PDB file of C-alpha atoms and ligand atoms in Angstrom:
ATOM      1  CA  MET A  19     -82.099  26.206 -25.721  1.00 42.00           C
ATOM      2  CA  SER A  20     -80.401  29.410 -26.896  1.00 53.00           C
ATOM      3  CA  GLY A  21     -81.739  29.867 -30.405  1.00 71.00           C
ATOM      4  CA  PHE A  22     -78.258  29.748 -31.952  1.00 91.00           C
ATOM      5  CA  ASP A  23     -78.505  27.490 -34.954  1.00 93.00           C
ATOM      6  CA  LYS A  24     -75.716  24.966 -35.529  1.00 95.00           C
ATOM      7  CA  ASP A  25     -75.821  25.640 -39.287  1.00 94.00           C
ATOM      8  CA  TRP A  26     -75.238  29.351 -38.630  1.00 95.00           C
ATOM      9  CA  LEU A  27     -72.343  28.528 -36.287  1.00 96.00           C
ATOM     10  CA  ALA A  28     -70.878  26.136 -38.898  1.00 96.00           C
ATOM     11  CA  LEU A  29     -71.094  28.779 -41.638  1.00 96.00           C
ATOM     12  CA  ARG A  30     -69.326  31.411 -39.587  1.00 97.00           C
ATOM     13  CA  GLU A  31     -66.602  29.123 -38.206  1.00 97.00           C
ATOM     14  CA  PRO A  32     -64.106  29.356 -41.131  1.00 97.00           C
ATOM     15  CA  VAL A  33     -64.531  33.125 -41.341  1.00 98.00           C
ATOM     16  CA  ASP A  34     -64.159  33.403 -37.558  1.00 98.00           C
ATOM     17  CA  GLN A  35     -60.981  31.331 -37.757  1.00 98.00           C
ATOM     18  CA  ARG A  36     -59.317  33.476 -40.383  1.00 98.00           C
ATOM     19  CA  SER A  37     -60.497  36.706 -38.727  1.00 98.00           C
ATOM     20  CA  ARG A  38     -59.079  36.150 -35.228  1.00 98.00           C
ATOM     21  CA  ASP A  39     -56.057  38.268 -34.447  1.00 98.00           C
ATOM     22  CA  ALA A  40     -53.084  35.911 -34.861  1.00 98.00           C
ATOM     23  CA  GLY A  41     -50.930  37.651 -32.240  1.00 98.00           C
ATOM     24  CA  LEU A  42     -53.525  37.451 -29.474  1.00 98.00           C
ATOM     25  CA  LEU A  43     -54.287  33.862 -30.401  1.00 98.00           C
ATOM     26  CA  GLU A  44     -50.615  32.912 -30.003  1.00 97.00           C
ATOM     27  CA  HIS A  45     -50.387  34.737 -26.662  1.00 97.00           C
ATOM     28  CA  ALA A  46     -53.450  32.873 -25.441  1.00 97.00           C
ATOM     29  CA  VAL A  47     -51.899  29.558 -26.482  1.00 96.00           C
ATOM     30  CA  THR A  48     -48.682  30.428 -24.641  1.00 96.00           C
ATOM     31  CA  ALA A  49     -50.685  31.365 -21.542  1.00 95.00           C
ATOM     32  CA  VAL A  50     -52.273  27.906 -21.399  1.00 94.00           C
ATOM     33  CA  GLY A  51     -48.834  26.340 -20.972  1.00 88.00           C
ATOM     34  CA  LYS A  52     -48.012  22.684 -21.449  1.00 83.00           C
ATOM     35  CA  ASP A  53     -50.858  20.977 -19.668  1.00 86.00           C
ATOM     36  CA  GLY A  54     -53.205  23.814 -18.739  1.00 93.00           C
ATOM     37  CA  HIS A  55     -56.943  23.503 -18.338  1.00 97.00           C
ATOM     38  CA  ILE A  56     -59.168  25.586 -20.623  1.00 98.00           C
ATOM     39  CA  LEU A  57     -62.801  26.399 -19.882  1.00 98.00           C
ATOM     40  CA  ASP A  58     -64.645  27.476 -23.039  1.00 98.00           C
ATOM     41  CA  ILE A  59     -67.849  29.314 -22.102  1.00 98.00           C
ATOM     42  CA  GLY A  60     -70.732  29.640 -24.562  1.00 98.00           C
ATOM     43  CA  CYS A  61     -68.929  26.933 -26.516  1.00 98.00           C
ATOM     44  CA  GLY A  62     -71.685  26.221 -29.048  1.00 98.00           C
ATOM     45  CA  THR A  63     -70.556  23.219 -31.081  1.00 98.00           C
ATOM     46  CA  GLY A  64     -66.890  23.668 -30.109  1.00 98.00           C
ATOM     47  CA  SER A  65     -65.541  26.247 -32.544  1.00 98.00           C
ATOM     48  CA  THR A  66     -62.941  27.626 -30.128  1.00 98.00           C
ATOM     49  CA  TYR A  67     -61.792  24.103 -29.274  1.00 98.00           C
ATOM     50  CA  ARG A  68     -61.328  23.332 -32.995  1.00 97.00           C
ATOM     51  CA  THR A  69     -59.390  26.551 -33.463  1.00 97.00           C
ATOM     52  CA  LEU A  70     -57.029  26.145 -30.527  1.00 97.00           C
ATOM     53  CA  ALA A  71     -56.635  22.415 -29.912  1.00 95.00           C
ATOM     54  CA  ASP A  72     -54.061  21.742 -32.650  1.00 93.00           C
ATOM     55  CA  ARG A  73     -51.909  24.607 -31.398  1.00 95.00           C
ATOM     56  CA  LEU A  74     -51.853  23.259 -27.837  1.00 94.00           C
ATOM     57  CA  SER A  75     -50.091  20.291 -26.347  1.00 90.00           C
ATOM     58  CA  PRO A  76     -52.246  17.134 -26.306  1.00 89.00           C
ATOM     59  CA  ALA A  77     -51.967  17.291 -22.504  1.00 91.00           C
ATOM     60  CA  ALA A  78     -54.143  20.418 -22.407  1.00 94.00           C
ATOM     61  CA  ALA A  79     -57.535  19.643 -20.856  1.00 96.00           C
ATOM     62  CA  TRP A  80     -60.822  21.148 -22.040  1.00 97.00           C
ATOM     63  CA  THR A  81     -64.205  21.808 -20.491  1.00 98.00           C
ATOM     64  CA  LEU A  82     -66.874  22.992 -22.927  1.00 98.00           C
ATOM     65  CA  PHE A  83     -69.694  24.898 -21.235  1.00 98.00           C
ATOM     66  CA  ASP A  84     -73.034  25.970 -22.724  1.00 98.00           C
ATOM     67  CA  TYR A  85     -76.680  25.970 -21.690  1.00 97.00           C
ATOM     68  CA  ASP A  86     -77.948  24.690 -25.033  1.00 97.00           C
ATOM     69  CA  ALA A  87     -78.233  20.902 -24.876  1.00 97.00           C
ATOM     70  CA  ARG A  88     -78.523  20.576 -28.655  1.00 97.00           C
ATOM     71  CA  LEU A  89     -75.295  22.479 -29.317  1.00 98.00           C
ATOM     72  CA  LEU A  90     -73.456  20.574 -26.605  1.00 98.00           C
ATOM     73  CA  ALA A  91     -74.705  17.285 -28.097  1.00 98.00           C
ATOM     74  CA  GLU A  92     -73.347  18.369 -31.480  1.00 98.00           C
ATOM     75  CA  ALA A  93     -69.984  19.263 -29.900  1.00 98.00           C
ATOM     76  CA  LYS A  94     -69.913  15.839 -28.255  1.00 98.00           C
ATOM     77  CA  ARG A  95     -70.868  14.101 -31.514  1.00 97.00           C
ATOM     78  CA  ARG A  96     -68.004  15.835 -33.311  1.00 97.00           C
ATOM     79  CA  HIS A  97     -65.406  15.171 -30.614  1.00 97.00           C
ATOM     80  CA  PRO A  98     -66.391  11.938 -28.861  1.00 95.00           C
ATOM     81  CA  ASP A  99     -62.871  10.765 -28.036  1.00 91.00           C
ATOM     82  CA  ALA A 100     -61.006  13.981 -27.306  1.00 92.00           C
ATOM     83  CA  GLY A 101     -61.206  13.686 -23.510  1.00 93.00           C
ATOM     84  CA  ILE A 102     -63.336  16.833 -23.311  1.00 97.00           C
ATOM     85  CA  ALA A 103     -65.642  17.458 -20.346  1.00 97.00           C
ATOM     86  CA  PHE A 104     -69.016  18.773 -21.542  1.00 98.00           C
ATOM     87  CA  LEU A 105     -70.959  20.820 -19.046  1.00 97.00           C
ATOM     88  CA  GLN A 106     -74.469  22.185 -19.379  1.00 97.00           C
ATOM     89  CA  GLY A 107     -75.198  25.270 -17.305  1.00 97.00           C
ATOM     90  CA  ASP A 108     -76.307  28.875 -17.306  1.00 98.00           C
ATOM     91  CA  LEU A 109     -73.489  31.420 -17.251  1.00 98.00           C
ATOM     92  CA  ASN A 110     -75.663  33.742 -15.187  1.00 98.00           C
ATOM     93  CA  ASP A 111     -75.006  31.333 -12.339  1.00 98.00           C
ATOM     94  CA  ILE A 112     -71.422  32.571 -12.242  1.00 96.00           C
ATOM     95  CA  ALA A 113     -70.653  31.032  -8.851  1.00 94.00           C
ATOM     96  CA  SER A 114     -71.033  27.555 -10.346  1.00 91.00           C
ATOM     97  CA  LEU A 115     -68.457  28.056 -13.106  1.00 96.00           C
ATOM     98  CA  PRO A 116     -65.721  25.457 -12.613  1.00 96.00           C
ATOM     99  CA  LEU A 117     -62.738  27.808 -12.452  1.00 97.00           C
ATOM    100  CA  GLU A 118     -60.535  25.989  -9.994  1.00 95.00           C
ATOM    101  CA  GLY A 119     -57.426  24.728 -11.742  1.00 94.00           C
ATOM    102  CA  THR A 120     -58.356  26.581 -14.939  1.00 97.00           C
ATOM    103  CA  ALA A 121     -55.491  28.336 -16.739  1.00 96.00           C
ATOM    104  CA  ILE A 122     -57.655  30.385 -19.043  1.00 97.00           C
ATOM    105  CA  VAL A 123     -61.318  30.927 -19.886  1.00 98.00           C
ATOM    106  CA  THR A 124     -62.025  31.181 -23.607  1.00 98.00           C
ATOM    107  CA  ALA A 125     -65.089  32.555 -25.365  1.00 98.00           C
ATOM    108  CA  SER A 126     -65.959  33.513 -28.903  1.00 98.00           C
ATOM    109  CA  ALA A 127     -68.857  35.605 -30.153  1.00 98.00           C
ATOM    110  CA  LEU A 128     -70.191  35.722 -26.613  1.00 98.00           C
ATOM    111  CA  PHE A 129     -69.492  38.946 -24.750  1.00 98.00           C
ATOM    112  CA  ASP A 130     -71.435  41.137 -27.195  1.00 98.00           C
ATOM    113  CA  LEU A 131     -74.520  39.427 -25.746  1.00 98.00           C
ATOM    114  CA  CYS A 132     -73.635  40.401 -22.191  1.00 98.00           C
ATOM    115  CA  SER A 133     -74.669  43.270 -19.933  1.00 98.00           C
ATOM    116  CA  PRO A 134     -72.208  45.481 -18.028  1.00 98.00           C
ATOM    117  CA  ALA A 135     -73.567  43.985 -14.773  1.00 98.00           C
ATOM    118  CA  PHE A 136     -72.827  40.441 -15.959  1.00 98.00           C
ATOM    119  CA  ILE A 137     -69.373  41.494 -17.164  1.00 98.00           C
ATOM    120  CA  ASP A 138     -68.657  43.001 -13.715  1.00 98.00           C
ATOM    121  CA  ARG A 139     -69.659  39.808 -11.927  1.00 98.00           C
ATOM    122  CA  PHE A 140     -67.737  37.634 -14.368  1.00 98.00           C
ATOM    123  CA  VAL A 141     -64.543  39.687 -14.119  1.00 98.00           C
ATOM    124  CA  GLY A 142     -64.846  39.657 -10.312  1.00 98.00           C
ATOM    125  CA  ARG A 143     -65.065  35.857 -10.371  1.00 98.00           C
ATOM    126  CA  ILE A 144     -62.019  35.289 -12.629  1.00 98.00           C
ATOM    127  CA  ARG A 145     -60.054  37.832 -10.559  1.00 98.00           C
ATOM    128  CA  GLU A 146     -60.838  35.872  -7.378  1.00 97.00           C
ATOM    129  CA  GLN A 147     -59.405  32.744  -9.003  1.00 96.00           C
ATOM    130  CA  ASN A 148     -56.584  34.511 -10.926  1.00 96.00           C
ATOM    131  CA  VAL A 149     -57.732  33.028 -14.216  1.00 97.00           C
ATOM    132  CA  GLY A 150     -57.033  34.643 -17.605  1.00 98.00           C
ATOM    133  CA  LEU A 151     -59.541  35.317 -20.375  1.00 98.00           C
ATOM    134  CA  TYR A 152     -59.313  35.068 -24.154  1.00 98.00           C
ATOM    135  CA  ALA A 153     -62.568  36.457 -25.556  1.00 98.00           C
ATOM    136  CA  ALA A 154     -62.503  36.599 -29.348  1.00 98.00           C
ATOM    137  CA  LEU A 155     -64.798  37.945 -32.038  1.00 98.00           C
ATOM    138  CA  ASN A 156     -66.954  40.396 -30.115  1.00 98.00           C
ATOM    139  CA  TYR A 157     -69.076  42.403 -32.583  1.00 98.00           C
ATOM    140  CA  ASP A 158     -68.080  46.083 -32.344  1.00 98.00           C
ATOM    141  CA  GLY A 159     -70.853  47.835 -34.276  1.00 98.00           C
ATOM    142  CA  GLU A 160     -69.127  48.211 -37.639  1.00 98.00           C
ATOM    143  CA  MET A 161     -70.911  47.019 -40.787  1.00 98.00           C
ATOM    144  CA  ARG A 162     -69.580  48.323 -44.096  1.00 97.00           C
ATOM    145  CA  TRP A 163     -70.048  47.280 -47.678  1.00 97.00           C
ATOM    146  CA  SER A 164     -67.735  48.125 -50.586  1.00 95.00           C
ATOM    147  CA  VAL A 165     -70.847  48.735 -52.700  1.00 94.00           C
ATOM    148  CA  VAL A 166     -72.793  51.317 -50.732  1.00 95.00           C
ATOM    149  CA  HIS A 167     -76.544  51.823 -50.385  1.00 97.00           C
ATOM    150  CA  PRO A 168     -78.139  55.000 -48.962  1.00 98.00           C
ATOM    151  CA  LEU A 169     -79.775  53.013 -46.148  1.00 98.00           C
ATOM    152  CA  ASP A 170     -76.603  51.301 -44.876  1.00 98.00           C
ATOM    153  CA  GLU A 171     -76.032  53.733 -42.031  1.00 98.00           C
ATOM    154  CA  ALA A 172     -79.637  53.706 -40.826  1.00 98.00           C
ATOM    155  CA  VAL A 173     -79.801  49.901 -40.959  1.00 98.00           C
ATOM    156  CA  THR A 174     -76.526  49.645 -39.003  1.00 98.00           C
ATOM    157  CA  GLU A 175     -77.791  52.074 -36.363  1.00 98.00           C
ATOM    158  CA  VAL A 176     -81.069  50.204 -35.844  1.00 98.00           C
ATOM    159  CA  PHE A 177     -79.282  46.839 -35.816  1.00 98.00           C
ATOM    160  CA  ASN A 178     -76.753  48.069 -33.243  1.00 98.00           C
ATOM    161  CA  ASP A 179     -79.568  49.346 -31.010  1.00 98.00           C
ATOM    162  CA  HIS A 180     -81.179  45.920 -31.287  1.00 97.00           C
ATOM    163  CA  GLN A 181     -77.868  44.404 -30.166  1.00 97.00           C
ATOM    164  CA  ARG A 182     -78.170  46.543 -27.002  1.00 98.00           C
ATOM    165  CA  THR A 183     -81.378  44.794 -25.907  1.00 97.00           C
ATOM    166  CA  ASP A 184     -81.537  41.888 -23.451  1.00 98.00           C
ATOM    167  CA  LYS A 185     -79.862  38.787 -24.899  1.00 97.00           C
ATOM    168  CA  GLY A 186     -80.240  36.730 -21.734  1.00 97.00           C
ATOM    169  CA  PHE A 187     -77.801  38.559 -19.447  1.00 98.00           C
ATOM    170  CA  GLY A 188     -79.759  41.765 -18.765  1.00 98.00           C
ATOM    171  CA  THR A 189     -79.613  44.766 -21.119  1.00 98.00           C
ATOM    172  CA  SER A 190     -76.656  43.989 -23.358  1.00 98.00           C
ATOM    173  CA  ALA A 191     -73.657  46.276 -23.791  1.00 98.00           C
ATOM    174  CA  GLY A 192     -73.857  45.112 -27.437  1.00 98.00           C
ATOM    175  CA  PRO A 193     -71.209  46.686 -29.687  1.00 98.00           C
ATOM    176  CA  GLU A 194     -69.597  48.395 -26.679  1.00 98.00           C
ATOM    177  CA  ALA A 195     -69.289  45.154 -24.678  1.00 98.00           C
ATOM    178  CA  TRP A 196     -65.662  44.506 -25.658  1.00 98.00           C
ATOM    179  CA  GLN A 197     -64.681  47.959 -24.334  1.00 98.00           C
ATOM    180  CA  VAL A 198     -66.630  47.473 -21.107  1.00 98.00           C
ATOM    181  CA  LEU A 199     -64.934  44.098 -20.722  1.00 99.00           C
ATOM    182  CA  ALA A 200     -61.436  45.475 -21.390  1.00 98.00           C
ATOM    183  CA  GLU A 201     -61.974  48.384 -18.968  1.00 98.00           C
ATOM    184  CA  ARG A 202     -63.263  46.175 -16.159  1.00 98.00           C
ATOM    185  CA  LEU A 203     -60.396  43.728 -16.648  1.00 98.00           C
ATOM    186  CA  GLU A 204     -57.854  46.542 -16.556  1.00 98.00           C
ATOM    187  CA  ALA A 205     -59.474  47.996 -13.437  1.00 98.00           C
ATOM    188  CA  GLU A 206     -59.021  44.582 -11.780  1.00 98.00           C
ATOM    189  CA  GLY A 207     -55.316  44.612 -12.604  1.00 98.00           C
ATOM    190  CA  PHE A 208     -55.244  42.203 -15.548  1.00 98.00           C
ATOM    191  CA  ALA A 209     -52.723  42.792 -18.346  1.00 98.00           C
ATOM    192  CA  VAL A 210     -55.138  43.459 -21.203  1.00 98.00           C
ATOM    193  CA  SER A 211     -54.517  43.419 -24.959  1.00 98.00           C
ATOM    194  CA  THR A 212     -57.131  44.055 -27.617  1.00 98.00           C
ATOM    195  CA  ALA A 213     -57.008  43.678 -31.385  1.00 98.00           C
ATOM    196  CA  THR A 214     -59.453  43.939 -34.248  1.00 98.00           C
ATOM    197  CA  SER A 215     -60.715  40.760 -35.891  1.00 98.00           C
ATOM    198  CA  PRO A 216     -63.085  41.895 -38.629  1.00 98.00           C
ATOM    199  CA  TRP A 217     -64.928  39.564 -40.925  1.00 98.00           C
ATOM    200  CA  ILE A 218     -64.078  40.493 -44.506  1.00 97.00           C
ATOM    201  CA  MET A 219     -66.580  38.578 -46.593  1.00 96.00           C
ATOM    202  CA  GLY A 220     -66.397  38.324 -50.368  1.00 93.00           C
ATOM    203  CA  ALA A 221     -68.335  36.412 -53.010  1.00 91.00           C
ATOM    204  CA  GLU A 222     -66.783  33.150 -51.742  1.00 92.00           C
ATOM    205  CA  ASP A 223     -68.613  33.724 -48.441  1.00 94.00           C
ATOM    206  CA  ALA A 224     -71.976  34.188 -50.182  1.00 94.00           C
ATOM    207  CA  ASP A 225     -73.866  31.743 -47.941  1.00 95.00           C
ATOM    208  CA  LEU A 226     -72.628  33.390 -44.759  1.00 95.00           C
ATOM    209  CA  GLN A 227     -73.379  36.841 -46.179  1.00 96.00           C
ATOM    210  CA  ARG A 228     -76.931  35.793 -47.063  1.00 95.00           C
ATOM    211  CA  MET A 229     -77.578  34.341 -43.615  1.00 95.00           C
ATOM    212  CA  PHE A 230     -75.979  37.356 -41.942  1.00 97.00           C
ATOM    213  CA  LEU A 231     -78.148  39.748 -43.980  1.00 96.00           C
ATOM    214  CA  SER A 232     -81.258  37.799 -43.126  1.00 96.00           C
ATOM    215  CA  GLY A 233     -80.416  38.083 -39.384  1.00 96.00           C
ATOM    216  CA  VAL A 234     -79.750  41.814 -39.722  1.00 97.00           C
ATOM    217  CA  ALA A 235     -83.005  42.343 -41.626  1.00 97.00           C
ATOM    218  CA  GLN A 236     -84.979  40.358 -39.051  1.00 96.00           C
ATOM    219  CA  ALA A 237     -83.603  42.471 -36.175  1.00 97.00           C
ATOM    220  CA  VAL A 238     -84.229  45.727 -38.062  1.00 97.00           C
ATOM    221  CA  ARG A 239     -87.763  44.635 -38.970  1.00 96.00           C
ATOM    222  CA  GLU A 240     -88.486  43.830 -35.304  1.00 95.00           C
ATOM    223  CA  ALA A 241     -87.423  47.349 -34.325  1.00 95.00           C
ATOM    224  CA  ALA A 242     -89.987  48.757 -36.818  1.00 93.00           C
ATOM    225  CA  ARG A 243     -88.105  52.056 -37.215  1.00 96.00           C
ATOM    226  CA  LEU A 244     -87.588  51.826 -40.978  1.00 97.00           C
ATOM    227  CA  SER A 245     -90.346  51.424 -43.546  1.00 96.00           C
ATOM    228  CA  GLU A 246     -90.932  47.877 -44.790  1.00 96.00           C
ATOM    229  CA  ASP A 247     -90.546  49.030 -48.414  1.00 97.00           C
ATOM    230  CA  ALA A 248     -87.225  50.712 -47.739  1.00 97.00           C
ATOM    231  CA  LEU A 249     -85.934  47.669 -45.855  1.00 97.00           C
ATOM    232  CA  THR A 250     -87.056  45.286 -48.611  1.00 97.00           C
ATOM    233  CA  ASP A 251     -85.309  47.465 -51.182  1.00 97.00           C
ATOM    234  CA  TRP A 252     -82.128  47.468 -49.078  1.00 97.00           C
ATOM    235  CA  CYS A 253     -82.232  43.660 -48.650  1.00 97.00           C
ATOM    236  CA  GLU A 254     -82.760  43.041 -52.363  1.00 96.00           C
ATOM    237  CA  PHE A 255     -79.887  45.366 -53.241  1.00 96.00           C
ATOM    238  CA  ARG A 256     -77.589  43.734 -50.696  1.00 96.00           C
ATOM    239  CA  VAL A 257     -78.415  40.164 -51.766  1.00 95.00           C
ATOM    240  CA  ALA A 258     -77.959  41.076 -55.435  1.00 94.00           C
ATOM    241  CA  SER A 259     -74.526  42.581 -54.813  1.00 93.00           C
ATOM    242  CA  ILE A 260     -73.185  39.577 -52.864  1.00 92.00           C
ATOM    243  CA  GLU A 261     -72.259  37.653 -55.995  1.00 80.00           C
ATOM    244  CA  ALA A 262     -70.414  40.569 -57.603  1.00 80.00           C
ATOM    245  CA  THR A 263     -66.711  39.758 -57.488  1.00 74.00           C
ATOM    246  CA  TYR A 264     -65.770  43.351 -56.606  1.00 81.00           C
ATOM    247  CA  SER A 265     -68.159  43.494 -53.660  1.00 88.00           C
ATOM    248  CA  SER A 266     -67.210  42.806 -50.036  1.00 94.00           C
ATOM    249  CA  CYS A 267     -68.702  43.225 -46.604  1.00 97.00           C
ATOM    250  CA  ARG A 268     -66.772  44.110 -43.451  1.00 98.00           C
ATOM    251  CA  VAL A 269     -68.212  43.321 -40.031  1.00 98.00           C
ATOM    252  CA  GLY A 270     -66.126  44.618 -37.152  1.00 98.00           C
ATOM    253  CA  HIS A 271     -65.087  42.424 -34.230  1.00 98.00           C
ATOM    254  CA  GLN A 272     -62.629  42.810 -31.383  1.00 98.00           C
ATOM    255  CA  ASP A 273     -60.549  40.208 -29.565  1.00 98.00           C
ATOM    256  CA  VAL A 274     -59.677  40.686 -25.908  1.00 98.00           C
ATOM    257  CA  LEU A 275     -56.912  38.861 -24.023  1.00 98.00           C
ATOM    258  CA  ALA A 276     -56.481  39.396 -20.275  1.00 98.00           C
ATOM    259  CA  LEU A 277     -53.799  37.727 -18.225  1.00 98.00           C
ATOM    260  CA  PRO A 278     -53.662  37.865 -14.415  1.00 96.00           C
TER     261      PRO A 278
HETATM  262  C1  LIG B   5     -72.930  33.284 -30.878  1.00 59.25           C
HETATM  263  S1  LIG B   5     -72.892  31.722 -30.120  1.00 59.25           S
HETATM  264  C2  LIG B   5     -71.134  31.355 -30.166  1.00 59.25           C
HETATM  265  C3  LIG B   5     -70.842  29.897 -30.049  1.00 59.25           C
HETATM  266  C4  LIG B   5     -69.360  29.520 -30.170  1.00 59.25           C
HETATM  267  N1  LIG B   5     -68.557  30.144 -29.147  1.00 59.25           N
HETATM  268  C5  LIG B   5     -68.842  29.862 -31.546  1.00 59.25           C
HETATM  269  O1  LIG B   5     -68.029  30.798 -31.674  1.00 59.25           O
HETATM  270  O2  LIG B   5     -69.259  29.200 -32.511  1.00 59.25           O
HETATM  271  C6  LIG B   5     -73.156  32.085 -28.398  1.00 59.25           C
HETATM  272  C7  LIG B   5     -73.174  30.847 -27.521  1.00 59.25           C
HETATM  273  O3  LIG B   5     -73.402  31.236 -26.160  1.00 59.25           O
HETATM  274  C8  LIG B   5     -74.315  30.337 -25.559  1.00 59.25           C
HETATM  275  N2  LIG B   5     -75.000  31.035 -24.474  1.00 59.25           N
HETATM  276  C9  LIG B   5     -75.753  32.158 -24.568  1.00 59.25           C
HETATM  277  N3  LIG B   5     -76.229  32.497 -23.368  1.00 59.25           N
HETATM  278  C10 LIG B   5     -75.766  31.576 -22.473  1.00 59.25           C
HETATM  279  C11 LIG B   5     -75.923  31.382 -21.081  1.00 59.25           C
HETATM  280  N4  LIG B   5     -76.668  32.217 -20.350  1.00 59.25           N
HETATM  281  N5  LIG B   5     -75.306  30.331 -20.501  1.00 59.25           N
HETATM  282  C12 LIG B   5     -74.555  29.469 -21.251  1.00 59.25           C
HETATM  283  N6  LIG B   5     -74.365  29.599 -22.576  1.00 59.25           N
HETATM  284  C13 LIG B   5     -74.977  30.641 -23.185  1.00 59.25           C
HETATM  285  C14 LIG B   5     -75.248  29.952 -26.707  1.00 59.25           C
HETATM  286  O4  LIG B   5     -75.942  28.751 -26.460  1.00 59.25           O
HETATM  287  C15 LIG B   5     -74.281  29.856 -27.872  1.00 59.25           C
HETATM  288  O5  LIG B   5     -73.713  28.581 -27.973  1.00 59.25           O
END
């Protein structure tokens, strides 16, 4: 079990979809070719599949890989007849990733959990097999609100430090992970493109904003670097301003495409 909640993944999916860089997405689709095989790692309930499948030929074959049995079961429940292979496994066991015959590995909201050491091993493995990578929506450390609060910067700093703790792959590269990934891929001779894919959330994304804020507050509280009163004040201010039509929240992400 990973602790990623399917309701959280469902809330973010439409915002993820509209935030992806369209150019990189189209390049990734082209790289799959007519009947390529795609391995989606850290698939959750299948968000990347739902985003890409309609753009690909029906002959494209998918393997969805995750270690969370509940999320995989949900993916299976949603796509019982799509000819998808569902595979439960731990990405840390990189040698067992089924890369043979794979045209491209896809991932979304995954690499910001990963350590530089894991990224090294992963890039080494896809280089061995000459497989491309389309890794979308890696959090890059930016959180900005159109309606500012004096504690925004401090909260962002503490949250970003929390993102640099161990998320199951050794000490995470957190907001810098996308850069580490792009550098390692380039060093291995891949043709690498990156593009920003920020979430821009307005009042229509109120539920996602609320859940996002609650996750941020929980991480910041755990770090215990800001006073509880100050954090409570910040949370109340942020929640109150969500509904204001003029208010928006920008959360930075980066997409990375690497072709062999
Ligand atoms: C933030 S979620 C993203 C899910 C999905 N890609 C999406 O965009 O909705 C990260 C996913 O990575 C999976 N994951 C985390 N660590 C993993 C590991 N060591 N092995 C396999 N999957 C892992 C989690 O179970 C979760 O589904």
